[in-house]
Tab-separated table of C-alpha atoms in Angstrom:
chain	number	residue	atom	x	y	z
A	274	UNK	CA	-0.041	0.105	-0.108
A	275	UNK	CA	1.110	3.707	-0.577
A	276	UNK	CA	0.001	7.246	0.658
A	277	UNK	CA	0.085	8.420	-2.710
A	278	UNK	CA	-3.298	9.403	-3.952
A	279	UNK	CA	-4.865	7.916	-7.170
A	280	UNK	CA	-4.201	9.905	-9.841
A	281	UNK	CA	-5.930	10.828	-13.330
A	282	UNK	CA	-3.824	12.453	-16.064
A	283	UNK	CA	-5.427	13.581	-19.106
A	284	UNK	CA	-3.507	14.758	-22.531
A	285	UNK	CA	-5.435	17.574	-24.594
A	286	UNK	CA	-3.969	19.512	-27.407
A	287	UNK	CA	-5.757	22.970	-26.819
A	288	UNK	CA	-6.973	25.395	-23.878
A	289	UNK	CA	-10.687	24.269	-23.928
A	290	UNK	CA	-10.312	20.755	-25.094
A	291	UNK	CA	-9.861	19.893	-21.396
A	292	UNK	CA	-13.504	20.552	-21.056
A	293	UNK	CA	-15.074	19.497	-23.957
A	294	UNK	CA	-14.373	15.794	-23.785
A	295	UNK	CA	-13.327	15.525	-20.101
A	296	UNK	CA	-14.723	18.135	-18.160
A	297	UNK	CA	-16.946	15.681	-16.487
A	298	UNK	CA	-14.517	13.114	-15.201
A	299	UNK	CA	-11.825	15.761	-14.194
A	300	UNK	CA	-14.983	17.360	-12.019
A	301	UNK	CA	-16.268	13.894	-10.641
A	302	UNK	CA	-12.610	12.608	-9.516
A	303	UNK	CA	-11.561	15.689	-8.366
A	304	UNK	CA	-14.560	15.509	-6.215
A	305	UNK	CA	-13.712	11.946	-5.248
A	306	UNK	CA	-10.400	12.799	-3.594
A	307	UNK	CA	-8.694	11.855	-6.495
A	308	UNK	CA	-5.655	13.730	-7.993
A	309	UNK	CA	-6.285	15.071	-11.614
A	310	UNK	CA	-3.313	16.048	-13.545
A	311	UNK	CA	-4.090	18.410	-17.139
A	312	UNK	CA	-1.263	18.018	-19.597
A	313	UNK	CA	-2.278	20.994	-22.488
A	314	UNK	CA	0.124	20.423	-25.290
A	315	UNK	CA	-0.355	23.760	-27.033
A	316	UNK	CA	-0.717	27.628	-26.560
A	317	UNK	CA	-4.145	27.969	-28.499
A	318	UNK	CA	-2.876	30.565	-30.931
A	319	UNK	CA	-4.824	29.823	-33.720
A	320	UNK	CA	-7.813	30.718	-31.478
A	321	UNK	CA	-10.201	33.410	-32.159
A	322	UNK	CA	-9.132	36.700	-30.991
A	323	UNK	CA	-10.904	39.642	-29.187
A	324	UNK	CA	-14.177	40.230	-30.812
A	325	UNK	CA	-14.106	36.700	-32.786
A	326	UNK	CA	-11.396	38.025	-35.283
A	327	UNK	CA	-10.006	35.040	-36.912
A	328	UNK	CA	-6.224	33.526	-37.520
A	329	UNK	CA	-4.671	35.773	-40.324
A	330	UNK	CA	-7.310	38.560	-40.372
A	331	UNK	CA	-6.174	41.788	-39.724
A	332	UNK	CA	-5.717	42.552	-35.586
A	333	UNK	CA	-5.492	39.070	-35.077
A	334	UNK	CA	-2.135	38.890	-32.707
A	335	UNK	CA	-1.288	35.070	-32.235
A	336	UNK	CA	1.229	35.720	-29.161
A	337	UNK	CA	-1.834	38.137	-27.502
A	338	UNK	CA	-4.670	35.101	-28.283
A	339	UNK	CA	-2.015	32.751	-26.365
A	340	UNK	CA	-1.580	34.627	-23.310
A	341	UNK	CA	-5.515	35.387	-23.327
A	342	UNK	CA	-6.217	31.391	-23.573
A	343	UNK	CA	-3.818	30.359	-21.171
A	344	UNK	CA	-5.592	32.834	-18.514
A	345	UNK	CA	-9.105	31.299	-19.621
A	346	UNK	CA	-7.413	27.530	-19.235
A	347	UNK	CA	-6.549	28.330	-15.609
A	348	UNK	CA	-10.154	29.367	-15.014
A	349	UNK	CA	-11.441	26.382	-16.450
A	350	UNK	CA	-9.174	24.573	-13.989
A	351	UNK	CA	-10.520	26.242	-11.211
A	352	UNK	CA	-13.941	25.485	-12.199
A	353	UNK	CA	-12.954	21.956	-12.544
A	354	UNK	CA	-10.754	21.811	-9.318
A	355	UNK	CA	-7.847	20.678	-11.322
A	356	UNK	CA	-5.502	19.303	-9.157
A	357	UNK	CA	-2.215	20.219	-11.326
A	358	UNK	CA	-2.000	21.993	-14.697
A	359	UNK	CA	1.135	21.179	-16.893
A	360	UNK	CA	1.539	23.133	-20.261
A	361	UNK	CA	3.867	22.526	-22.835
A	362	UNK	CA	3.646	25.602	-24.590
A	363	UNK	CA	4.257	24.212	-28.212
A	364	UNK	CA	2.608	26.515	-30.958
A	365	UNK	CA	-1.040	25.665	-31.994
A	366	UNK	CA	-0.716	24.084	-35.485
A	367	UNK	CA	-4.335	25.111	-36.662
A	368	UNK	CA	-7.102	23.078	-38.407
A	369	UNK	CA	-5.707	20.661	-40.818
A	370	UNK	CA	-4.791	22.207	-43.945
A	371	UNK	CA	-4.175	25.658	-42.371
A	372	UNK	CA	-0.147	27.048	-43.419
A	373	UNK	CA	0.422	27.105	-39.717
A	374	UNK	CA	0.712	23.395	-39.859
A	375	UNK	CA	3.812	24.032	-41.376
A	376	UNK	CA	5.123	26.319	-39.094
A	377	UNK	CA	8.566	25.813	-37.611
A	378	UNK	CA	8.138	24.949	-33.568
A	379	UNK	CA	4.317	24.254	-34.028
A	380	UNK	CA	2.964	21.262	-32.474
A	381	UNK	CA	2.517	19.633	-35.780
A	382	UNK	CA	6.132	19.785	-36.977
A	383	UNK	CA	7.533	18.923	-33.526
A	384	UNK	CA	9.464	15.482	-33.572
A	385	UNK	CA	7.104	13.117	-31.608
A	386	UNK	CA	10.348	11.748	-29.603
A	387	UNK	CA	10.809	15.533	-28.338
A	388	UNK	CA	7.319	16.046	-27.339
A	389	UNK	CA	7.089	12.467	-25.716
A	390	UNK	CA	10.203	12.891	-23.523
A	391	UNK	CA	8.892	15.929	-22.122
A	392	UNK	CA	5.580	14.343	-21.676
A	393	UNK	CA	7.212	11.205	-20.069
A	394	UNK	CA	9.012	13.130	-17.469
A	395	UNK	CA	5.657	14.219	-16.295
A	396	UNK	CA	4.219	10.762	-16.050
A	397	UNK	CA	7.262	9.791	-14.003
A	398	UNK	CA	6.811	12.748	-11.706
A	399	UNK	CA	3.017	12.462	-11.257
A	400	UNK	CA	2.747	8.363	-11.416
A	401	UNK	CA	-0.897	8.293	-12.873
A	402	UNK	CA	-2.940	5.387	-12.528
A	403	UNK	CA	-4.958	6.405	-15.695
A	404	UNK	CA	-3.991	8.201	-18.650
A	405	UNK	CA	-6.758	9.581	-20.970
A	406	UNK	CA	-5.780	11.018	-24.389
A	407	UNK	CA	-7.527	10.788	-28.101
A	408	UNK	CA	-7.403	8.026	-30.632
A	409	UNK	CA	-5.017	7.917	-33.458
A	410	UNK	CA	-7.124	10.049	-35.662
A	411	UNK	CA	-7.542	12.661	-32.808
A	412	UNK	CA	-10.985	12.033	-32.804
A	413	UNK	CA	-11.691	14.182	-35.619
A	414	UNK	CA	-8.664	14.420	-37.469
A	415	UNK	CA	-7.043	17.594	-36.002
A	416	UNK	CA	-3.520	17.664	-36.114
A	417	UNK	CA	-2.532	18.761	-32.714
A	418	UNK	CA	-4.805	15.864	-31.616
A	419	UNK	CA	-2.907	13.714	-33.521
A	420	UNK	CA	-0.078	14.724	-31.885
A	421	UNK	CA	-0.962	14.681	-28.722
A	422	UNK	CA	-2.114	10.733	-29.096
A	423	UNK	CA	1.039	10.372	-30.638
A	424	UNK	CA	3.315	11.833	-27.734
A	425	UNK	CA	1.130	10.083	-25.480
A	426	UNK	CA	1.542	6.530	-26.787
A	427	UNK	CA	5.528	7.181	-27.119
A	428	UNK	CA	5.887	8.601	-23.447
A	429	UNK	CA	4.159	5.471	-22.269
A	430	UNK	CA	6.482	3.341	-24.044
A	431	UNK	CA	9.660	5.344	-22.352
A	432	UNK	CA	8.269	4.796	-18.593
A	433	UNK	CA	7.805	2.082	-16.853
A	434	UNK	CA	4.591	2.848	-15.955
A	435	UNK	CA	1.554	0.759	-16.414
A	436	UNK	CA	-1.786	2.737	-16.147
A	437	UNK	CA	-4.843	2.317	-17.383
A	438	UNK	CA	-4.904	4.134	-20.779
A	439	UNK	CA	-8.242	5.501	-22.194
A	440	UNK	CA	-8.950	7.503	-25.564
A	441	UNK	CA	-11.988	9.292	-25.766
A	442	UNK	CA	-14.757	8.953	-28.079
A	443	UNK	CA	-18.458	9.079	-28.472
A	444	UNK	CA	-21.260	6.730	-29.525
A	445	UNK	CA	-22.000	7.448	-33.218
A	446	UNK	CA	-25.360	7.707	-32.360
A	447	UNK	CA	-24.841	10.713	-30.484
A	448	UNK	CA	-22.633	12.720	-32.767
A	449	UNK	CA	-25.675	12.250	-35.236
A	450	UNK	CA	-27.979	13.700	-32.388
A	451	UNK	CA	-25.779	16.457	-32.012
A	452	UNK	CA	-25.979	16.824	-35.885
A	453	UNK	CA	-29.801	17.644	-35.198
A	454	UNK	CA	-29.193	20.001	-32.327
A	455	UNK	CA	-27.110	21.947	-34.169
A	456	UNK	CA	-29.293	22.470	-37.305
A	457	UNK	CA	-31.813	23.374	-34.799
A	458	UNK	CA	-29.999	26.370	-33.541
A	459	UNK	CA	-28.602	26.921	-37.122
A	460	UNK	CA	-31.631	26.716	-39.525
A	461	UNK	CA	-29.750	28.191	-42.585
A	462	UNK	CA	-26.817	25.718	-41.917
A	463	UNK	CA	-26.354	23.701	-45.579
A	464	UNK	CA	-26.524	20.459	-45.642
A	465	UNK	CA	-22.935	19.038	-45.876
A	466	UNK	CA	-21.673	17.333	-49.190
A	467	UNK	CA	-21.537	13.590	-49.583
A	468	UNK	CA	-17.938	13.292	-48.739
A	469	UNK	CA	-18.026	15.202	-45.655
A	470	UNK	CA	-21.225	13.318	-44.072
A	471	UNK	CA	-19.563	10.260	-44.817
A	472	UNK	CA	-16.423	11.354	-42.784
A	473	UNK	CA	-18.723	12.536	-39.949
A	474	UNK	CA	-20.424	9.379	-40.044
A	475	UNK	CA	-17.092	7.524	-39.095
A	476	UNK	CA	-16.667	9.708	-35.812
A	477	UNK	CA	-17.073	7.880	-32.943
A	478	UNK	CA	-17.832	4.480	-32.599
A	479	UNK	CA	-20.584	2.034	-32.282
A	480	UNK	CA	-22.356	1.573	-28.778
A	481	UNK	CA	-21.050	-2.039	-28.487
A	482	UNK	CA	-17.575	-0.835	-29.374
A	483	UNK	CA	-17.213	1.882	-26.426
A	484	UNK	CA	-15.617	0.110	-22.928
A	485	UNK	CA	-16.364	2.768	-20.598
A	486	UNK	CA	-19.610	4.735	-19.680
A	487	UNK	CA	-19.035	7.407	-17.009
A	488	UNK	CA	-21.942	9.177	-15.511
A	489	UNK	CA	-20.653	12.572	-15.030
A	490	UNK	CA	-24.283	14.163	-14.746
A	491	UNK	CA	-23.890	15.598	-11.369
A	492	UNK	CA	-20.911	17.563	-12.312
A	493	UNK	CA	-22.292	18.943	-16.116
A	494	UNK	CA	-22.465	22.335	-14.425
A	495	UNK	CA	-19.252	22.252	-13.568
A	496	UNK	CA	-18.207	21.218	-17.223
A	497	UNK	CA	-20.623	23.432	-18.840
A	498	UNK	CA	-18.941	26.795	-16.908
A	499	UNK	CA	-15.585	25.305	-17.398
A	500	UNK	CA	-16.628	25.614	-21.426
A	501	UNK	CA	-17.698	29.432	-20.530
A	502	UNK	CA	-14.702	30.282	-19.015
A	503	UNK	CA	-13.031	29.850	-22.645
A	504	UNK	CA	-15.070	33.046	-23.697
A	505	UNK	CA	-13.156	34.032	-26.210
A	506	UNK	CA	-13.942	31.007	-28.359
A	507	UNK	CA	-17.530	30.975	-27.516
A	508	UNK	CA	-18.588	31.209	-31.212
A	509	UNK	CA	-16.877	28.064	-31.815
A	510	UNK	CA	-17.973	26.129	-28.866
A	511	UNK	CA	-21.688	24.994	-30.117
A	512	UNK	CA	-22.509	23.353	-27.093
A	513	UNK	CA	-22.971	27.057	-24.984
A	514	UNK	CA	-25.659	27.429	-27.106
A	515	UNK	CA	-27.723	25.129	-25.682
A	516	UNK	CA	-27.809	26.667	-22.225
A	517	UNK	CA	-26.906	25.034	-19.119
A	518	UNK	CA	-29.910	22.922	-18.140
A	519	UNK	CA	-30.146	21.032	-22.040
A	520	UNK	CA	-26.205	20.980	-21.833
A	521	UNK	CA	-26.750	18.606	-18.809
A	522	UNK	CA	-29.302	16.670	-20.383
A	523	UNK	CA	-27.325	15.868	-23.348
A	524	UNK	CA	-23.816	15.859	-21.921
A	525	UNK	CA	-23.977	13.595	-18.624
A	526	UNK	CA	-21.890	10.806	-20.132
A	527	UNK	CA	-18.312	10.862	-20.782
A	528	UNK	CA	-17.526	7.405	-23.042
A	529	UNK	CA	-13.792	5.836	-23.734
A	530	UNK	CA	-11.948	2.869	-24.976
A	531	UNK	CA	-9.774	1.156	-22.864
A	532	UNK	CA	-6.561	0.510	-24.659
A	533	UNK	CA	-4.158	-0.531	-21.897
A	534	UNK	CA	-4.996	-2.480	-18.607
A	535	UNK	CA	-3.499	-4.342	-16.037
A	536	UNK	CA	-6.156	-5.027	-13.493
A	537	UNK	CA	-8.417	-7.059	-15.187
A	538	UNK	CA	-11.580	-5.392	-14.793
A	539	UNK	CA	-14.365	-6.162	-16.456
A	540	UNK	CA	-15.593	-4.446	-19.524
A	541	UNK	CA	-18.001	-2.465	-20.305
A	542	UNK	CA	-17.017	-0.484	-16.875
A	543	UNK	CA	-18.492	2.801	-15.280
A	544	UNK	CA	-15.191	3.905	-13.786
A	545	UNK	CA	-12.036	4.646	-14.945
A	546	UNK	CA	-10.533	3.298	-11.638
A	547	UNK	CA	-12.377	-0.052	-11.913
A	548	UNK	CA	-9.998	-2.561	-10.450
A	549	UNK	CA	-7.668	0.213	-8.582
A	550	UNK	CA	-9.946	1.055	-6.031
């Protein structure tokens, strides 16, 4: 036995990602006395600037946006009661196909071994019992999400640690539901072209391939408030348009695929720490 607290480490790409996919578990496990460690890999400089100014447009100052988003990230962590925030501060690479993907020093251009070595050092320090990140496609193909996946899996190989490892996901039925809700809020939203629709249909997983369903309903208010802390990105955070009550009804379950386990805990499971306590 050890006095070291059970520890969850979530590895995310940008400020605000922590709230979208894992806000519920961060809040829930913090409330249960588990140490929650958030590693954010990029500075978010490719996000919107004040007044919604877009990257590349006049008045968009990447350094100022990064500073602002770092402040919002700390506010979000306060809402979620995150125990420890670690930032790798790589330059945000932007969406797939953006010129910023090719910028020297961007996360996408960083050698995986370099990022993994830095993350492995944090893993050795915190010794997480559970590690959460994205799947190999970064859930929806964002370069920085893919890179976060790559450095996380490489970092695990560099250490002698054997945490339970999870990738975030969502039931495809829920993705379809979100599409319906988005059209409800944006009546003039055009139908996606067939290729785009086909790609969207592949996001997430069938219900029976999801190993882990964590009920975070009681913490959906914190999750909403954490998203709202990223006020500069409000135009891009669709979930905020729902309002807190409807958000809570739809976002009370967070789902994952377990990809590494030494506990033998049966799946499907309803607790990332099943077999550890």
